[in-house]
CSV table of C-alpha atoms and ligand atoms in Angstrom, one decimal:
chain,number,residue,atom,x,y,z
M,15,MET,CA,127.6,81.3,96.7
M,16,THR,CA,126.0,82.2,101.0
M,17,VAL,CA,123.7,84.0,100.4
M,18,HIS,CA,123.6,85.4,104.1
M,19,GLN,CA,126.7,87.4,103.8
M,20,THR,CA,126.6,90.9,103.0
M,21,ALA,CA,129.4,93.9,103.4
M,22,SER,CA,130.3,94.3,106.8
M,23,GLY,CA,128.8,97.3,108.3
M,24,TYR,CA,125.8,96.5,106.4
M,25,ASN,CA,122.3,96.2,108.0
M,26,PHE,CA,121.3,93.2,105.8
M,27,ALA,CA,119.6,95.0,102.2
M,28,TYR,CA,121.1,98.4,104.6
M,29,LEU,CA,117.7,99.4,106.3
M,30,ASP,CA,118.0,99.1,109.3
M,31,GLU,CA,114.7,96.1,111.0
M,32,GLN,CA,113.0,98.6,112.5
M,33,THR,CA,112.6,100.5,109.3
M,34,LYS,CA,112.0,97.5,107.3
M,35,ARG,CA,108.3,97.4,109.5
M,36,MET,CA,107.1,100.2,109.7
M,37,ILE,CA,107.9,100.0,105.4
M,38,ARG,CA,106.4,96.5,105.8
M,39,ARG,CA,103.4,98.0,107.4
M,40,ALA,CA,102.7,100.2,105.2
M,41,ILE,CA,103.1,97.8,102.1
M,42,LEU,CA,100.6,95.7,104.1
M,43,LYS,CA,97.8,98.3,103.9
M,44,ALA,CA,98.3,99.5,99.5
M,45,ILE,CA,97.8,95.6,99.3
M,46,ALA,CA,94.8,95.6,101.1
M,47,ILE,CA,93.2,99.4,99.5
M,48,PRO,CA,94.3,99.3,96.3
M,49,GLY,CA,94.7,102.5,94.0
M,50,TYR,CA,95.5,103.6,98.0
M,51,GLN,CA,98.0,106.4,98.6
M,52,VAL,CA,99.8,104.8,102.2
M,53,PRO,CA,102.3,107.6,103.9
M,54,PHE,CA,105.0,106.3,104.8
M,55,ALA,CA,108.7,107.8,107.0
M,56,SER,CA,110.4,107.1,103.7
M,57,ARG,CA,114.3,107.4,104.8
M,58,GLU,CA,118.1,108.7,103.4
M,59,MET,CA,119.2,106.3,101.3
M,60,PRO,CA,122.7,105.7,99.6
M,61,MET,CA,121.8,107.8,96.8
M,62,PRO,CA,119.6,111.7,96.0
M,63,TYR,CA,116.4,111.4,94.8
M,64,GLY,CA,115.3,110.8,91.1
M,65,TRP,CA,117.7,107.6,91.7
M,66,GLY,CA,113.8,105.5,92.9
M,67,THR,CA,115.2,106.0,96.4
M,68,GLY,CA,111.3,104.4,97.4
M,69,GLY,CA,111.4,101.9,95.3
M,70,VAL,CA,114.6,100.9,96.9
M,71,GLN,CA,113.4,101.2,100.1
M,72,VAL,CA,110.1,99.1,99.1
M,73,THR,CA,113.3,95.8,97.9
M,74,ALA,CA,115.2,96.4,100.5
M,75,ALA,CA,111.0,95.8,103.5
M,76,ILE,CA,110.3,92.6,100.5
M,77,LEU,CA,114.1,91.1,99.7
M,78,GLY,CA,115.3,88.6,101.6
M,79,SER,CA,117.9,85.8,101.2
M,80,GLY,CA,116.2,83.2,98.8
M,81,ASP,CA,115.0,86.2,95.9
M,82,ARG,CA,116.4,86.7,92.8
M,83,LEU,CA,116.0,90.2,91.7
M,84,LYS,CA,116.4,92.2,88.7
M,85,VAL,CA,116.3,96.2,87.6
M,86,ILE,CA,115.6,98.0,84.1
M,87,ASP,CA,115.3,101.0,83.8
M,88,GLN,CA,113.5,102.2,80.6
M,89,GLY,CA,113.6,98.4,79.7
M,90,ALA,CA,117.1,97.8,79.9
M,91,ASP,CA,119.6,96.0,82.5
M,92,ASP,CA,122.4,98.2,81.3
M,93,THR,CA,121.9,102.3,82.3
M,94,THR,CA,124.2,103.9,85.5
M,95,ASN,CA,120.8,103.6,86.8
M,96,ALA,CA,119.7,100.2,87.4
M,97,VAL,CA,123.1,99.1,87.3
M,98,SER,CA,124.0,101.1,90.4
M,99,ILE,CA,121.0,99.7,92.0
M,100,ARG,CA,122.1,96.4,91.6
M,101,LYS,CA,125.2,96.4,92.7
M,102,PHE,CA,124.1,98.3,96.3
M,103,PHE,CA,121.0,95.2,96.3
M,104,GLU,CA,124.6,92.8,95.6
M,105,LYS,CA,127.0,94.5,97.7
M,106,THR,CA,124.2,94.9,101.5
M,107,SER,CA,122.2,91.6,100.8
M,108,GLY,CA,124.0,89.2,99.1
M,109,VAL,CA,121.7,88.1,96.8
M,110,GLU,CA,121.3,86.8,93.5
M,111,THR,CA,120.7,89.0,90.8
M,112,THR,CA,119.7,88.3,87.0
M,113,THR,CA,118.8,90.1,83.6
M,114,HIS,CA,115.7,87.5,82.5
M,115,THR,CA,112.7,88.2,83.3
M,116,ALA,CA,111.6,85.2,84.3
M,117,ASP,CA,114.5,84.4,86.4
M,118,ALA,CA,113.5,87.2,89.0
M,119,THR,CA,111.1,86.9,91.2
M,120,ILE,CA,111.4,90.5,92.3
M,121,ILE,CA,112.4,93.2,89.7
M,122,GLN,CA,112.4,96.8,90.4
M,123,THR,CA,111.3,99.0,87.3
M,124,ARG,CA,112.1,102.5,86.7
M,125,HIS,CA,109.8,103.7,83.2
M,126,ARG,CA,109.2,99.7,82.1
M,127,ILE,CA,106.5,96.9,82.2
M,128,PRO,CA,108.5,93.7,81.0
M,129,GLU,CA,107.3,92.2,78.3
M,130,LYS,CA,107.3,88.9,78.8
M,131,THR,CA,104.2,88.5,80.3
M,132,LEU,CA,104.8,88.4,84.2
M,133,THR,CA,104.3,85.2,86.7
M,134,ALA,CA,102.7,84.5,90.7
M,135,ASP,CA,105.8,84.4,91.2
M,136,GLN,CA,107.4,87.9,90.8
M,137,VAL,CA,106.5,91.4,92.7
M,138,LEU,CA,107.1,94.4,90.3
M,139,VAL,CA,108.1,97.0,92.6
M,140,TYR,CA,108.6,100.9,90.6
M,141,GLN,CA,110.3,103.6,91.4
M,142,VAL,CA,107.9,106.7,91.1
M,143,PRO,CA,109.0,110.2,90.9
M,144,ILE,CA,105.2,111.1,91.9
M,145,PRO,CA,101.9,109.5,93.4
M,146,GLU,CA,99.5,112.5,92.7
M,147,PRO,CA,97.8,111.6,89.9
M,148,LEU,CA,95.9,115.0,90.8
M,149,ARG,CA,99.3,116.8,92.0
M,150,PHE,CA,98.5,118.6,88.9
M,151,LEU,CA,95.9,119.8,89.4
M,152,GLU,CA,96.2,120.3,92.8
M,153,PRO,CA,98.2,120.7,94.5
M,154,ARG,CA,97.8,120.5,98.4
M,155,GLU,CA,98.1,117.2,99.7
M,156,THR,CA,95.1,118.1,101.9
M,157,GLU,CA,93.0,118.5,99.0
M,158,THR,CA,93.7,116.3,96.2
M,159,ARG,CA,93.3,113.7,100.3
M,160,VAL,CA,90.1,115.0,100.1
M,161,MET,CA,89.3,114.5,96.3
M,162,HIS,CA,90.6,110.7,96.6
M,163,ALA,CA,88.1,110.5,99.9
M,164,LEU,CA,85.1,111.8,98.2
M,165,GLU,CA,86.2,110.3,94.5
M,166,ASP,CA,86.2,113.3,93.0
M,167,TYR,CA,87.9,113.3,89.9
M,168,GLY,CA,85.6,115.8,87.8
M,169,LEU,CA,88.7,117.8,88.1
M,170,MET,CA,90.9,114.8,85.8
M,171,HIS,CA,88.2,114.2,83.0
M,172,VAL,CA,88.0,117.5,82.9
M,173,LYS,CA,91.8,118.1,82.0
M,174,LEU,CA,91.8,114.8,79.6
M,175,TYR,CA,88.9,116.2,77.8
M,176,GLU,CA,90.8,119.1,77.4
M,177,ASP,CA,92.8,117.0,74.9
M,178,ILE,CA,90.6,116.2,73.2
M,179,ALA,CA,89.4,120.1,72.6
M,180,THR,CA,92.8,120.8,71.7
M,181,HIS,CA,94.8,117.6,69.8
M,182,GLY,CA,91.6,116.0,68.7
M,183,HIS,CA,92.6,112.6,71.0
M,184,ILE,CA,94.3,112.1,74.6
M,185,ALA,CA,97.3,114.0,73.8
M,186,THR,CA,99.1,112.0,76.8
M,187,THR,CA,100.8,109.2,76.6
M,188,TYR,CA,103.0,109.3,79.7
M,189,ALA,CA,102.3,108.4,83.0
M,190,TYR,CA,98.9,107.9,82.1
M,191,PRO,CA,96.0,107.9,84.4
M,192,VAL,CA,94.4,104.5,85.1
M,193,LYS,CA,91.5,103.3,88.1
M,194,VAL,CA,91.9,100.4,90.2
M,195,GLU,CA,88.0,98.1,91.4
M,196,ASP,CA,86.6,101.6,90.2
M,197,ARG,CA,87.0,103.1,93.1
M,198,TYR,CA,90.9,104.9,93.2
M,199,VAL,CA,92.6,107.4,90.2
M,200,MET,CA,95.6,106.0,90.2
M,201,ASP,CA,100.1,107.5,88.7
M,202,PRO,CA,101.0,104.4,87.3
M,203,SER,CA,104.6,106.3,87.4
M,204,PRO,CA,106.2,107.8,84.0
M,205,THR,CA,105.7,103.8,82.5
M,206,PRO,CA,104.8,104.8,78.4
M,207,LYS,CA,100.6,104.1,78.1
M,208,PHE,CA,101.8,102.0,76.3
M,209,ASP,CA,101.8,98.9,79.9
M,210,ASN,CA,99.2,100.9,81.3
M,211,PRO,CA,97.0,97.3,80.3
M,212,LYS,CA,99.8,95.6,81.2
M,213,MET,CA,99.1,96.4,85.0
M,214,ASN,CA,95.0,94.6,85.0
M,215,ASP,CA,95.1,91.8,85.6
M,216,CYS,CA,98.2,91.2,86.4
M,217,ALA,CA,99.3,87.7,87.7
M,218,ALA,CA,101.6,89.6,89.5
M,219,LEU,CA,101.4,91.9,92.8
M,220,GLN,CA,102.8,95.4,91.8
M,221,LEU,CA,104.2,97.2,94.1
M,222,PHE,CA,105.3,100.9,94.1
M,223,GLY,CA,107.4,103.1,95.9
M,224,ALA,CA,107.0,107.3,96.2
M,225,GLY,CA,110.9,108.1,97.8
M,226,ARG,CA,111.0,112.1,97.2
M,227,GLU,CA,107.1,111.9,98.2
M,228,LYS,CA,106.7,109.6,101.4
M,229,ARG,CA,103.9,107.3,99.4
M,230,ILE,CA,103.5,103.7,99.2
M,231,TYR,CA,100.9,102.0,96.9
M,232,ALA,CA,100.1,98.5,95.8
M,233,LEU,CA,97.8,96.9,93.0
M,234,PRO,CA,96.7,92.6,93.5
M,235,PRO,CA,97.5,90.3,91.5
M,236,HIS,CA,94.4,90.3,88.8
M,237,THR,CA,93.3,93.7,89.9
M,238,LYS,CA,90.9,95.5,88.1
M,239,VAL,CA,93.2,97.9,85.9
M,240,VAL,CA,91.4,100.7,83.4
M,241,SER,CA,92.6,103.3,82.3
M,242,LEU,CA,90.9,106.7,81.7
M,243,ASP,CA,88.9,107.7,79.0
M,244,PHE,CA,85.6,108.8,76.8
M,245,GLU,CA,83.0,106.8,75.2
M,246,ASP,CA,83.8,108.9,71.9
M,247,HIS,CA,87.3,108.6,73.0
M,248,PRO,CA,88.4,105.2,73.9
M,249,PHE,CA,91.5,104.1,75.3
M,250,GLU,CA,94.2,103.8,72.5
M,251,PRO,CA,97.6,101.6,73.9
M,252,THR,CA,101.1,103.4,71.6
M,253,LYS,CA,100.9,101.6,68.0
M,254,PHE,CA,103.9,101.4,66.3
M,255,ASP,CA,104.0,101.6,62.3
M,256,HIS,CA,107.5,100.2,62.7
M,257,ALA,CA,108.8,96.0,64.0
M,258,CYS,CA,112.5,95.4,65.8
M,259,ALA,CA,115.3,96.3,63.5
M,260,LEU,CA,116.8,93.9,65.8
M,261,CYS,CA,114.6,90.6,66.5
M,262,GLY,CA,111.1,92.0,64.2
M,263,ALA,CA,109.0,92.0,67.1
M,264,THR,CA,105.0,93.9,65.9
M,265,HIS,CA,104.0,93.7,69.8
M,266,THR,CA,106.9,95.9,72.2
M,267,TYR,CA,107.3,99.6,73.5
M,268,LEU,CA,110.2,100.7,71.3
M,269,ASP,CA,112.6,103.1,71.2
M,270,GLU,CA,114.1,105.3,68.5
M,271,VAL,CA,117.8,105.1,68.7
M,272,ILE,CA,120.3,107.0,66.5
M,273,THR,CA,123.0,104.6,64.6
M,274,ASP,CA,125.8,106.4,63.9
M,275,ASP,CA,126.8,110.8,63.3
M,276,ALA,CA,125.7,111.2,59.5
M,277,GLY,CA,121.1,110.7,61.0
M,278,GLY,CA,120.9,107.3,61.0
M,279,ARG,CA,118.9,105.3,63.3
M,280,MET,CA,116.5,103.0,63.7
M,281,PHE,CA,112.9,101.5,66.2
M,282,VAL,CA,114.6,99.1,68.8
M,283,CYS,CA,112.5,97.4,71.9
M,284,SER,CA,112.7,98.7,74.8
M,285,ASP,CA,112.7,95.4,77.0
M,286,THR,CA,116.4,94.2,76.1
M,287,ASP,CA,116.6,90.9,77.9
M,288,HIS,CA,112.8,90.8,75.8
M,289,CYS,CA,114.6,91.8,72.4
M,290,GLU,CA,118.1,89.4,73.5
M,291,GLU,CA,116.0,86.5,73.9
M,292,ARG,CA,113.8,86.7,70.6
M,293,ARG,CA,117.6,86.8,68.6
M,294,ALA,CA,118.6,83.7,70.3
M,295,GLU,CA,115.3,82.1,69.6
M,296,GLY,CA,115.9,83.0,66.3
M,297,HIS,CA,113.9,86.7,65.2
M,298,ARG,CA,116.2,88.6,63.1
M,299,GLY,CA,114.9,91.7,62.4
M,300,GLU,CA,115.8,94.0,59.5
M,301,LEU,CA,118.7,95.8,60.1
M,302,LEU,CA,120.6,93.7,62.7
M,303,GLY,CA,123.5,92.5,61.0
M,304,GLU,CA,123.9,96.0,60.6
M,305,ALA,CA,123.5,97.4,64.6
M,306,PRO,CA,126.3,98.9,66.2
M,307,ALA,CA,127.1,95.9,69.0
M,308,ALA,CA,127.0,98.5,71.2
M,309,ILE,CA,123.1,98.8,70.4
M,310,ALA,CA,122.5,95.0,68.9
M,311,GLY,CA,124.3,94.2,72.9
M,312,ALA,CA,126.4,91.6,74.2
M,313,ALA,CA,123.8,88.5,72.1
M,314,GLU,CA,125.8,89.2,68.8
E,7,MET,CA,111.1,84.9,131.8
E,8,ALA,CA,113.9,83.8,129.5
E,9,LEU,CA,116.1,86.4,127.4
E,10,ALA,CA,116.3,84.5,124.3
E,11,ARG,CA,115.8,86.2,121.2
E,12,ALA,CA,112.2,85.3,120.3
E,13,PHE,CA,113.3,84.5,115.5
E,14,ALA,CA,116.2,82.5,116.1
E,15,ASP,CA,117.7,84.0,113.2
E,16,PRO,CA,115.4,87.3,113.6
E,17,VAL,CA,116.7,89.7,109.8
E,18,HIS,CA,115.5,86.5,107.6
E,19,ASP,CA,112.9,85.2,110.5
E,20,ALA,CA,111.0,88.4,110.3
E,21,GLN,CA,111.4,88.7,106.5
E,22,GLN,CA,110.4,85.3,105.4
E,23,THR,CA,107.1,85.6,108.0
E,24,PHE,CA,106.0,89.9,106.6
E,25,ARG,CA,106.9,87.9,103.0
E,26,ALA,CA,102.8,84.8,104.2
E,27,VAL,CA,101.4,87.9,105.4
E,28,MET,CA,102.4,89.9,102.1
E,29,ASN,CA,101.8,87.1,100.0
E,30,ALA,CA,98.3,85.8,101.6
E,31,LEU,CA,97.0,90.0,101.7
E,32,ALA,CA,97.8,89.6,97.9
E,33,ARG,CA,96.7,86.6,97.5
E,34,PRO,CA,93.3,85.9,100.5
E,35,GLY,CA,92.8,82.8,100.8
E,36,THR,CA,95.6,80.9,100.1
E,37,LEU,CA,97.9,80.1,102.1
E,38,GLN,CA,101.4,81.1,102.9
E,39,PRO,CA,103.3,78.8,105.5
E,40,VAL,CA,105.1,80.1,108.3
E,41,ALA,CA,107.4,78.6,110.9
E,42,GLY,CA,106.0,78.7,114.6
E,43,LEU,CA,107.9,80.8,117.2
E,44,THR,CA,107.4,77.0,119.3
E,45,GLY,CA,108.5,79.5,123.0
E,46,ALA,CA,105.7,81.4,123.0
E,47,PRO,CA,102.9,80.6,126.1
E,48,ALA,CA,99.6,79.7,125.6
E,49,PRO,CA,97.3,80.2,124.5
E,50,LEU,CA,98.3,82.2,122.0
E,51,SER,CA,99.9,80.0,119.0
E,52,PRO,CA,103.0,80.3,117.4
E,53,VAL,CA,102.1,81.0,114.0
E,54,ALA,CA,100.0,84.1,115.7
E,55,ALA,CA,103.3,84.7,118.6
E,56,ALA,CA,104.9,84.4,114.4
E,57,VAL,CA,103.2,87.5,113.3
E,58,ALA,CA,103.0,89.5,115.8
E,59,VAL,CA,106.7,90.1,116.2
E,60,ALA,CA,107.7,90.4,112.2
E,61,LEU,CA,105.1,93.0,112.2
E,62,ALA,CA,104.3,94.7,115.8
E,63,ASP,CA,106.7,97.2,117.7
E,64,TYR,CA,106.8,100.2,119.9
E,65,GLU,CA,104.5,102.5,116.8
E,66,THR,CA,101.8,99.7,116.3
E,67,PRO,CA,99.3,99.4,120.2
E,68,LEU,CA,98.0,96.0,120.4
E,69,TRP,CA,94.5,94.5,121.6
E,70,LEU,CA,94.4,91.5,123.2
E,71,ASP,CA,91.4,89.1,123.4
E,72,GLY,CA,89.6,87.9,126.9
E,73,ARG,CA,91.3,84.5,126.8
E,74,LEU,CA,95.0,86.5,125.4
E,75,ALA,CA,94.1,89.4,128.3
E,76,ALA,CA,93.5,87.1,131.1
E,77,ALA,CA,96.9,84.8,130.6
E,78,PRO,CA,99.1,86.8,132.2
E,79,ASP,CA,102.4,85.8,130.4
E,80,VAL,CA,101.6,86.0,127.2
E,81,ALA,CA,101.0,90.4,127.8
E,82,ALA,CA,104.7,90.0,128.7
E,83,TRP,CA,106.1,88.4,126.1
E,84,LEU,CA,104.9,90.1,123.6
E,85,ALA,CA,105.4,93.7,125.4
E,86,PHE,CA,109.2,92.2,125.7
E,87,HIS,CA,109.2,91.0,122.3
E,88,THR,CA,108.3,93.8,120.4
E,89,GLY,CA,108.0,96.1,122.0
E,90,ALA,CA,104.3,97.6,121.7
E,91,ARG,CA,102.0,98.8,123.9
E,92,ILE,CA,99.9,96.5,125.1
E,93,GLY,CA,95.4,96.6,126.3
E,94,ALA,CA,95.3,99.8,123.8
E,95,ALA,CA,91.6,100.6,123.1
E,96,PRO,CA,90.6,98.4,120.5
E,97,SER,CA,89.9,101.6,119.0
E,98,GLN,CA,93.2,102.6,118.5
E,99,ALA,CA,94.3,99.2,118.2
E,100,ALA,CA,97.2,98.4,115.0
E,101,PHE,CA,96.7,94.8,116.0
E,102,ALA,CA,94.7,93.5,117.6
E,103,LEU,CA,95.3,89.6,118.6
E,104,VAL,CA,92.0,87.2,119.1
E,105,ALA,CA,92.4,83.9,120.4
E,106,ASP,CA,88.7,82.7,120.6
E,107,ALA,CA,87.7,82.9,117.6
E,108,GLY,CA,84.9,81.8,118.0
E,109,ILE,CA,83.7,84.8,120.0
E,110,LEU,CA,84.7,87.8,118.1
E,111,PRO,CA,84.4,90.9,118.9
E,112,ASP,CA,81.9,93.1,116.9
E,113,LEU,CA,84.5,94.9,113.9
E,114,ALA,CA,82.8,97.8,113.6
E,115,GLY,CA,84.9,98.1,117.7
E,116,PHE,CA,88.4,98.5,115.3
E,117,ALA,CA,90.0,100.8,114.8
E,118,GLN,CA,88.6,101.7,110.9
E,119,GLY,CA,89.9,103.9,109.3
E,120,THR,CA,89.0,107.1,108.1
E,121,ASP,CA,87.7,108.3,104.2
E,122,VAL,CA,91.0,110.5,103.8
E,123,TYR,CA,94.0,107.7,105.9
E,124,PRO,CA,91.5,104.0,105.7
E,125,ASP,CA,94.7,103.3,106.2
E,126,ARG,CA,95.0,104.3,109.9
E,127,SER,CA,92.4,101.3,110.7
E,128,THR,CA,92.9,97.6,112.7
E,129,THR,CA,94.4,94.3,111.5
E,130,LEU,CA,93.6,91.2,113.6
E,131,ILE,CA,95.3,88.5,114.0
E,132,VAL,CA,92.8,85.2,114.6
E,133,GLN,CA,94.0,81.8,116.1
E,134,VAL,CA,91.7,79.2,114.2
E,135,ALA,CA,92.9,75.8,115.1
E,136,GLU,CA,92.8,75.0,111.6
E,137,LEU,CA,93.0,76.7,107.4
E,138,GLY,CA,93.3,75.7,104.1
E,139,PRO,CA,92.4,75.0,100.8
E,140,ILE,CA,91.5,71.4,101.9
E,141,ALA,CA,90.0,71.0,105.9
E,142,SER,CA,87.9,69.1,106.9
E,143,ALA,CA,85.0,69.9,109.5
E,144,ALA,CA,84.8,73.2,109.3
E,145,MET,CA,83.7,75.9,107.5
E,146,ARG,CA,83.8,76.7,103.5
E,147,VAL,CA,83.7,80.2,102.6
E,148,ARG,CA,84.3,81.5,98.8
E,149,LEU,CA,85.4,84.2,98.3
E,150,ALA,CA,86.3,86.4,95.3
E,151,GLY,CA,87.7,90.8,94.7
E,152,PRO,CA,91.7,91.0,93.8
E,153,GLY,CA,93.9,89.0,95.1
E,154,ILE,CA,91.6,87.4,93.1
E,155,SER,CA,91.5,84.8,89.8
E,156,GLY,CA,87.7,85.3,89.6
E,157,HIS,CA,86.6,82.8,92.8
E,158,ALA,CA,88.8,80.7,95.8
E,159,THR,CA,87.5,78.9,98.1
E,160,LEU,CA,88.8,79.0,102.0
E,161,ALA,CA,88.5,76.0,105.1
E,162,VAL,CA,88.5,77.2,107.7
E,163,SER,CA,87.5,76.6,111.5
E,164,CYS,CA,86.1,78.5,114.7
E,165,LEU,CA,85.2,81.4,113.2
E,166,PRO,CA,81.4,82.4,114.8
E,167,ALA,CA,78.3,81.2,111.6
E,168,ASP,CA,77.4,85.1,110.6
E,169,ILE,CA,81.0,85.4,110.0
E,170,ALA,CA,80.6,85.9,106.0
E,171,ASP,CA,77.3,89.2,106.9
E,172,ARG,CA,79.8,90.7,109.3
E,173,LEU,CA,83.2,90.4,106.2
E,174,ALA,CA,79.8,92.3,104.2
E,175,ALA,CA,78.8,94.9,106.5
E,176,ASN,CA,82.9,95.7,106.9
E,177,HIS,CA,83.7,95.3,103.1
E,178,ALA,CA,80.9,97.7,103.0
E,179,LEU,CA,82.6,100.4,104.2
E,180,PHE,CA,85.2,100.6,101.6
E,181,PRO,CA,87.7,102.1,101.8
E,182,ARG,CA,87.9,101.6,104.9
E,183,GLY,CA,87.3,98.7,107.3
E,184,VAL,CA,90.2,96.2,109.0
E,185,ASP,CA,91.8,93.1,108.0
E,186,LEU,CA,91.7,89.9,108.9
E,187,VAL,CA,94.3,88.0,109.3
E,188,LEU,CA,93.5,84.0,110.1
E,189,ALA,CA,96.4,82.2,111.7
E,190,GLY,CA,96.0,78.4,111.5
E,191,PRO,CA,99.0,76.3,112.9
E,192,GLU,CA,100.9,75.9,109.5
E,193,GLY,CA,100.6,79.4,108.3
E,194,VAL,CA,98.0,82.2,107.5
E,195,ALA,CA,95.3,83.0,104.9
E,196,ALA,CA,94.6,86.4,104.9
E,197,LEU,CA,90.5,88.3,104.4
E,198,PRO,CA,91.4,92.7,103.5
E,199,ARG,CA,88.7,94.3,103.2
E,200,THR,CA,88.7,94.1,100.1
E,201,THR,CA,87.5,90.4,100.1
E,202,ARG,CA,83.4,89.8,99.6
E,203,VAL,CA,82.6,85.9,101.6
E,204,THR,CA,80.3,83.8,101.2
E,205,LEU,CA,79.3,80.5,103.3
E,206,VAL,CA,79.4,78.1,101.1
E,207,GLU,CA,78.5,74.9,104.3
E,208,ALA,CA,78.8,75.6,107.5
D,2,ZN,ZN1,113.4,94.2,70.1
């Protein structure tokens, strides 16, 4: 296969070289200042905002002809968003793509971190809609920048504590804020808080791109990432009462899916590649034989 | 001056060089191979030249140290291949190229960024003769911080004897401060502002 071959008329990975250099410089600064949001001159991409244009630009800037790319949306490789981004890079760069986490050198994700432990040879690129964790407390960017500069995170703690007062626990389950290397408070993108512990001391480099908001931020490998909490109300990752109905896993993030129009439902792994791999290894969930093919997927 | 391209394959060579610098900054102390630009005029080293061409352009003023500035071919070659303005003041430079690592200027003289925008800082590209995990006859530094599991050791030549103290002062400014990309004969290693550096042996 000729990996240099791309659809005629495209720059490799779509972006022109000047734009790539600008994004690359922003990525280098983001790595040098973990958790800090580096402004960058986000470009129009041939897909609407909300489709991950920030993540797409980061991937386009780092991608090389020797990479193997995986794209997931909510843990799945086969959703419209994931498929269209994967096709976009196949067409504009000719790089190999894969659905297997272990085979990928770059994984672009919307809203999940793969269940399989990432390695030093991988880069995880997040599509971020709202990069500013303080946005809901203070809408003005000039103000939030100053709050980060002064490490003024009191309002964020007040908001989390109001959760406790109202609900008896911290109710935030997605985009649960983290503190990076005891310095910057960072939005981990709308990943479920289940995934927050995977960000800490991760062997892979993690890059975050927000297209509409024009920010790039990063977590170098082996960076300390702590979910915000209180001594009397420590952070607790989501726990499930069920095992995956297909593969029997008890350690994964589960989605509730509707199985028929009579209200049948089951809980299955959100990471479809991980679930299929477990079934291929012989793990069997309670409802494996009964699941419709649309849910059980190609592995069955 | 020859009108030849700096990189034989501008798109892919620039990407590979960038990726080496990215990995170097993400994993401080590791040596990341870079194919040097052998056409670069001395005393600009082929690896430092590749890094400059991969990252610099008309948006990034360059500062050259005394030895590079004294070689007129170097400024002309960099201006031609990057489009960058050469000879910026250190405090305005996006990149600083240093051939004489032994007389590395005061790091505080370069752009440090601000508390609100700490990214508005200089990246120094410092040429060294020896660089790597097992280089001999060189200074050994012990590194810790983001990007490093536990600690790492880097062997490097040419840097001034007080480099650990100077990098400690730079680290203390965090999130402000400069980042160093060391350009050895075969590749790059980086010391970003997050890295805590201690001298193991001189
Ligand atoms: Zn499963």
